[in-house]
Amino acid sequence: MTTGTTLPTTPPLDHQEARELYDRWCALWRGDFSHAEDILDPDFVVHQARPDGTDSGATRGPARLLPEIEQTMAVFGDIDLTVDLGPIVDGDLIAGRWTLRARYTGGLPHATAPVGTAVSFSGHDILRVSGGKFVAYWTCTDVLAGLAQLGAISGPNGPARD
């Protein structure tokens, strides 16, 4: 006896198509929003642990993701995003491991690092594709490493708080 819901079956992705789609995804994170509507479904949903406790799926589509990318770009310059592993394709899923290297440009609350501080942190993406567009995104990013490097939290790479 089977319980639960069954996900609709989608034909497996062609590896080259998946690579091109993931390359366009990475271009978004480098600031090229020109093709966001082409690769993000209007009902695109983000599944992400939010430090402020808000519901990451409350807003959907490009309007959910693009402001987050803009926030990242507002505090970092000279962004270099490299794909360390992937994309790995399994059915309608694409996964990749990446590292972001950048320079702090200022404006992050509680940060004590001087402007120009080099920062590096990693994460991974799992994206579901349907109809040639991303429809769901699961992410795990080492935000704590980045915040510690900027002195915004206590940690092995950041200053102790009083």
PDB file of C-alpha atoms in Angstrom:
ATOM      1  CA  MET A   1       0.000   0.000   0.000  1.00  0.00           C
ATOM      2  CA  THR A   2       1.373   3.388  -0.993  1.00  0.00           C
ATOM      3  CA  THR A   3       0.711   6.488   1.068  1.00  0.00           C
ATOM      4  CA  GLY A   4       1.335  10.161   0.397  1.00  0.00           C
ATOM      5  CA  THR A   5       1.241  12.042  -2.832  1.00  0.00           C
ATOM      6  CA  THR A   6       2.896  11.105  -6.053  1.00  0.00           C
ATOM      7  CA  LEU A   7       4.850  13.761  -7.888  1.00  0.00           C
ATOM      8  CA  PRO A   8       4.051  14.134 -11.565  1.00  0.00           C
ATOM      9  CA  THR A   9       6.601  12.450 -13.765  1.00  0.00           C
ATOM     10  CA  THR A  10       8.660  14.645 -16.000  1.00  0.00           C
ATOM     11  CA  PRO A  11      10.973  13.431 -18.730  1.00  0.00           C
ATOM     12  CA  PRO A  12      14.620  13.406 -17.659  1.00  0.00           C
ATOM     13  CA  LEU A  13      16.617  16.459 -18.601  1.00  0.00           C
ATOM     14  CA  ASP A  14      19.162  16.339 -21.370  1.00  0.00           C
ATOM     15  CA  HIS A  15      22.562  16.915 -19.719  1.00  0.00           C
ATOM     16  CA  GLN A  16      23.604  19.667 -22.154  1.00  0.00           C
ATOM     17  CA  GLU A  17      20.264  21.457 -21.748  1.00  0.00           C
ATOM     18  CA  ALA A  18      20.628  21.196 -17.964  1.00  0.00           C
ATOM     19  CA  ARG A  19      24.183  22.592 -18.082  1.00  0.00           C
ATOM     20  CA  GLU A  20      23.037  25.568 -20.174  1.00  0.00           C
ATOM     21  CA  LEU A  21      20.108  26.208 -17.854  1.00  0.00           C
ATOM     22  CA  TYR A  22      22.359  26.055 -14.772  1.00  0.00           C
ATOM     23  CA  ASP A  23      24.851  28.407 -16.465  1.00  0.00           C
ATOM     24  CA  ARG A  24      22.008  30.904 -16.922  1.00  0.00           C
ATOM     25  CA  TRP A  25      21.071  30.395 -13.252  1.00  0.00           C
ATOM     26  CA  CYS A  26      24.644  31.255 -12.228  1.00  0.00           C
ATOM     27  CA  ALA A  27      24.521  34.327 -14.475  1.00  0.00           C
ATOM     28  CA  LEU A  28      21.584  35.580 -12.365  1.00  0.00           C
ATOM     29  CA  TRP A  29      23.798  35.403  -9.279  1.00  0.00           C
ATOM     30  CA  ARG A  30      26.462  37.369 -11.137  1.00  0.00           C
ATOM     31  CA  GLY A  31      23.911  40.137 -11.767  1.00  0.00           C
ATOM     32  CA  ASP A  32      22.600  39.341 -15.258  1.00  0.00           C
ATOM     33  CA  PHE A  33      18.810  39.464 -14.833  1.00  0.00           C
ATOM     34  CA  SER A  34      18.112  39.803 -18.581  1.00  0.00           C
ATOM     35  CA  HIS A  35      16.858  36.228 -18.874  1.00  0.00           C
ATOM     36  CA  ALA A  36      15.208  35.790 -15.449  1.00  0.00           C
ATOM     37  CA  GLU A  37      11.704  35.544 -16.917  1.00  0.00           C
ATOM     38  CA  ASP A  38      12.963  32.950 -19.418  1.00  0.00           C
ATOM     39  CA  ILE A  39      14.318  30.558 -16.781  1.00  0.00           C
ATOM     40  CA  LEU A  40      12.133  31.182 -13.702  1.00  0.00           C
ATOM     41  CA  ASP A  41       8.573  29.899 -13.728  1.00  0.00           C
ATOM     42  CA  PRO A  42       5.945  32.442 -12.567  1.00  0.00           C
ATOM     43  CA  ASP A  43       5.194  30.058  -9.672  1.00  0.00           C
ATOM     44  CA  PHE A  44       8.904  29.471  -8.846  1.00  0.00           C
ATOM     45  CA  VAL A  45       9.255  28.664  -5.143  1.00  0.00           C
ATOM     46  CA  VAL A  46      12.287  28.915  -2.856  1.00  0.00           C
ATOM     47  CA  HIS A  47      12.765  26.408  -0.033  1.00  0.00           C
ATOM     48  CA  GLN A  48      15.265  28.020   2.313  1.00  0.00           C
ATOM     49  CA  ALA A  49      15.923  28.348   6.013  1.00  0.00           C
ATOM     50  CA  ARG A  50      15.525  32.065   6.725  1.00  0.00           C
ATOM     51  CA  PRO A  51      17.483  33.614   9.620  1.00  0.00           C
ATOM     52  CA  ASP A  52      14.600  35.995  10.331  1.00  0.00           C
ATOM     53  CA  GLY A  53      12.055  33.146  10.477  1.00  0.00           C
ATOM     54  CA  THR A  54       9.989  34.368   7.520  1.00  0.00           C
ATOM     55  CA  ASP A  55       8.323  31.948   5.105  1.00  0.00           C
ATOM     56  CA  SER A  56      10.655  31.528   2.134  1.00  0.00           C
ATOM     57  CA  GLY A  57       7.775  30.331  -0.066  1.00  0.00           C
ATOM     58  CA  ALA A  58       5.362  33.190   0.670  1.00  0.00           C
ATOM     59  CA  THR A  59       6.401  35.125  -2.441  1.00  0.00           C
ATOM     60  CA  ARG A  60       6.841  33.220  -5.688  1.00  0.00           C
ATOM     61  CA  GLY A  61       8.323  33.723  -9.112  1.00  0.00           C
ATOM     62  CA  PRO A  62      11.174  36.038 -10.092  1.00  0.00           C
ATOM     63  CA  ALA A  63       9.839  38.582  -7.563  1.00  0.00           C
ATOM     64  CA  ARG A  64      10.929  36.206  -4.797  1.00  0.00           C
ATOM     65  CA  LEU A  65      14.483  35.571  -5.982  1.00  0.00           C
ATOM     66  CA  LEU A  66      15.696  38.742  -7.690  1.00  0.00           C
ATOM     67  CA  PRO A  67      15.501  41.012  -4.600  1.00  0.00           C
ATOM     68  CA  GLU A  68      17.601  38.479  -2.684  1.00  0.00           C
ATOM     69  CA  ILE A  69      20.250  38.552  -5.403  1.00  0.00           C
ATOM     70  CA  GLU A  70      20.127  42.355  -5.404  1.00  0.00           C
ATOM     71  CA  GLN A  71      20.656  42.368  -1.615  1.00  0.00           C
ATOM     72  CA  THR A  72      23.711  40.162  -2.049  1.00  0.00           C
ATOM     73  CA  MET A  73      25.071  42.421  -4.763  1.00  0.00           C
ATOM     74  CA  ALA A  74      24.428  45.525  -2.628  1.00  0.00           C
ATOM     75  CA  VAL A  75      27.010  44.447  -0.026  1.00  0.00           C
ATOM     76  CA  PHE A  76      29.500  42.661  -2.286  1.00  0.00           C
ATOM     77  CA  GLY A  77      31.523  43.781  -5.282  1.00  0.00           C
ATOM     78  CA  ASP A  78      33.972  41.973  -7.533  1.00  0.00           C
ATOM     79  CA  ILE A  79      31.758  38.886  -7.282  1.00  0.00           C
ATOM     80  CA  ASP A  80      33.319  35.702  -8.580  1.00  0.00           C
ATOM     81  CA  LEU A  81      30.943  32.746  -8.492  1.00  0.00           C
ATOM     82  CA  THR A  82      32.533  29.448  -9.425  1.00  0.00           C
ATOM     83  CA  VAL A  83      30.827  26.112  -9.802  1.00  0.00           C
ATOM     84  CA  ASP A  84      32.899  23.599  -7.849  1.00  0.00           C
ATOM     85  CA  LEU A  85      30.814  20.536  -8.664  1.00  0.00           C
ATOM     86  CA  GLY A  86      28.109  19.995 -11.227  1.00  0.00           C
ATOM     87  CA  PRO A  87      25.724  20.529 -12.517  1.00  0.00           C
ATOM     88  CA  ILE A  88      24.585  17.057 -11.580  1.00  0.00           C
ATOM     89  CA  VAL A  89      21.407  15.979 -13.357  1.00  0.00           C
ATOM     90  CA  ASP A  90      18.938  13.421 -12.013  1.00  0.00           C
ATOM     91  CA  GLY A  91      15.580  13.260 -13.768  1.00  0.00           C
ATOM     92  CA  ASP A  92      14.085  16.753 -13.519  1.00  0.00           C
ATOM     93  CA  LEU A  93      16.577  17.925 -10.858  1.00  0.00           C
ATOM     94  CA  ILE A  94      19.796  19.883 -11.288  1.00  0.00           C
ATOM     95  CA  ALA A  95      22.281  20.203  -8.420  1.00  0.00           C
ATOM     96  CA  GLY A  96      25.473  22.182  -8.104  1.00  0.00           C
ATOM     97  CA  ARG A  97      28.046  23.132  -5.468  1.00  0.00           C
ATOM     98  CA  TRP A  98      29.463  26.642  -5.731  1.00  0.00           C
ATOM     99  CA  THR A  99      31.801  29.112  -4.041  1.00  0.00           C
ATOM    100  CA  LEU A 100      31.266  32.861  -3.997  1.00  0.00           C
ATOM    101  CA  ARG A 101      34.310  35.110  -3.595  1.00  0.00           C
ATOM    102  CA  ALA A 102      33.805  38.843  -3.341  1.00  0.00           C
ATOM    103  CA  ARG A 103      34.844  42.080  -1.679  1.00  0.00           C
ATOM    104  CA  TYR A 104      32.713  43.669   0.998  1.00  0.00           C
ATOM    105  CA  THR A 105      31.379  47.064  -0.135  1.00  0.00           C
ATOM    106  CA  GLY A 106      29.708  48.043   3.140  1.00  0.00           C
ATOM    107  CA  GLY A 107      26.168  48.366   4.406  1.00  0.00           C
ATOM    108  CA  LEU A 108      25.662  45.066   6.235  1.00  0.00           C
ATOM    109  CA  PRO A 109      24.175  45.624   9.704  1.00  0.00           C
ATOM    110  CA  HIS A 110      26.539  44.702  12.558  1.00  0.00           C
ATOM    111  CA  ALA A 111      29.511  44.105  10.224  1.00  0.00           C
ATOM    112  CA  THR A 112      32.794  45.334  11.667  1.00  0.00           C
ATOM    113  CA  ALA A 113      35.029  44.401   8.715  1.00  0.00           C
ATOM    114  CA  PRO A 114      36.414  47.278   6.700  1.00  0.00           C
ATOM    115  CA  VAL A 115      35.151  47.935   3.191  1.00  0.00           C
ATOM    116  CA  GLY A 116      37.263  45.926   0.776  1.00  0.00           C
ATOM    117  CA  THR A 117      37.494  42.831   2.983  1.00  0.00           C
ATOM    118  CA  ALA A 118      37.729  39.656   0.915  1.00  0.00           C
ATOM    119  CA  VAL A 119      34.964  37.158   1.680  1.00  0.00           C
ATOM    120  CA  SER A 120      34.447  33.580   0.547  1.00  0.00           C
ATOM    121  CA  PHE A 121      31.624  31.167   1.292  1.00  0.00           C
ATOM    122  CA  SER A 122      30.078  28.133  -0.348  1.00  0.00           C
ATOM    123  CA  GLY A 123      26.716  26.532  -0.836  1.00  0.00           C
ATOM    124  CA  HIS A 124      24.746  24.204  -2.983  1.00  0.00           C
ATOM    125  CA  ASP A 125      21.621  24.412  -5.085  1.00  0.00           C
ATOM    126  CA  ILE A 126      19.043  21.819  -6.003  1.00  0.00           C
ATOM    127  CA  LEU A 127      16.633  23.012  -8.666  1.00  0.00           C
ATOM    128  CA  ARG A 128      13.578  21.314 -10.145  1.00  0.00           C
ATOM    129  CA  VAL A 129      12.876  21.954 -13.830  1.00  0.00           C
ATOM    130  CA  SER A 130       9.564  21.743 -15.636  1.00  0.00           C
ATOM    131  CA  GLY A 131       8.805  23.043 -19.108  1.00  0.00           C
ATOM    132  CA  GLY A 132      12.352  24.343 -19.499  1.00  0.00           C
ATOM    133  CA  LYS A 133      12.101  26.614 -16.443  1.00  0.00           C
ATOM    134  CA  PHE A 134      13.077  26.365 -12.809  1.00  0.00           C
ATOM    135  CA  VAL A 135      10.004  25.729 -10.653  1.00  0.00           C
ATOM    136  CA  ALA A 136      11.575  24.988  -7.251  1.00  0.00           C
ATOM    137  CA  TYR A 137      14.841  25.797  -5.503  1.00  0.00           C
ATOM    138  CA  TRP A 138      16.385  24.251  -2.400  1.00  0.00           C
ATOM    139  CA  THR A 139      19.509  25.968  -1.151  1.00  0.00           C
ATOM    140  CA  CYS A 140      21.983  25.524   1.637  1.00  0.00           C
ATOM    141  CA  THR A 141      24.454  28.381   1.922  1.00  0.00           C
ATOM    142  CA  ASP A 142      27.155  28.845   4.533  1.00  0.00           C
ATOM    143  CA  VAL A 143      25.885  32.305   5.424  1.00  0.00           C
ATOM    144  CA  LEU A 144      27.430  32.016   8.885  1.00  0.00           C
ATOM    145  CA  ALA A 145      30.928  31.766   7.384  1.00  0.00           C
ATOM    146  CA  GLY A 146      30.353  34.941   5.386  1.00  0.00           C
ATOM    147  CA  LEU A 147      28.902  36.826   8.353  1.00  0.00           C
ATOM    148  CA  ALA A 148      31.763  35.713  10.605  1.00  0.00           C
ATOM    149  CA  GLN A 149      34.332  36.916   8.031  1.00  0.00           C
ATOM    150  CA  LEU A 150      32.619  40.317   8.113  1.00  0.00           C
ATOM    151  CA  GLY A 151      32.547  40.425  11.919  1.00  0.00           C
ATOM    152  CA  ALA A 152      28.738  40.506  11.906  1.00  0.00           C
ATOM    153  CA  ILE A 153      28.549  37.479  14.232  1.00  0.00           C
ATOM    154  CA  SER A 154      30.848  35.777  16.678  1.00  0.00           C
ATOM    155  CA  GLY A 155      32.725  32.813  15.363  1.00  0.00           C
ATOM    156  CA  PRO A 156      36.125  31.377  14.590  1.00  0.00           C
ATOM    157  CA  ASN A 157      36.622  33.944  11.832  1.00  0.00           C
ATOM    158  CA  GLY A 158      34.824  36.849  13.456  1.00  0.00           C
ATOM    159  CA  PRO A 159      35.242  38.975  16.558  1.00  0.00           C
ATOM    160  CA  ALA A 160      33.778  37.988  19.904  1.00  0.00           C
ATOM    161  CA  ARG A 161      30.782  39.996  21.061  1.00  0.00           C
ATOM    162  CA  ASP A 162      30.671  41.747  24.413  1.00  0.00           C
TER     163      ASP A 162
END
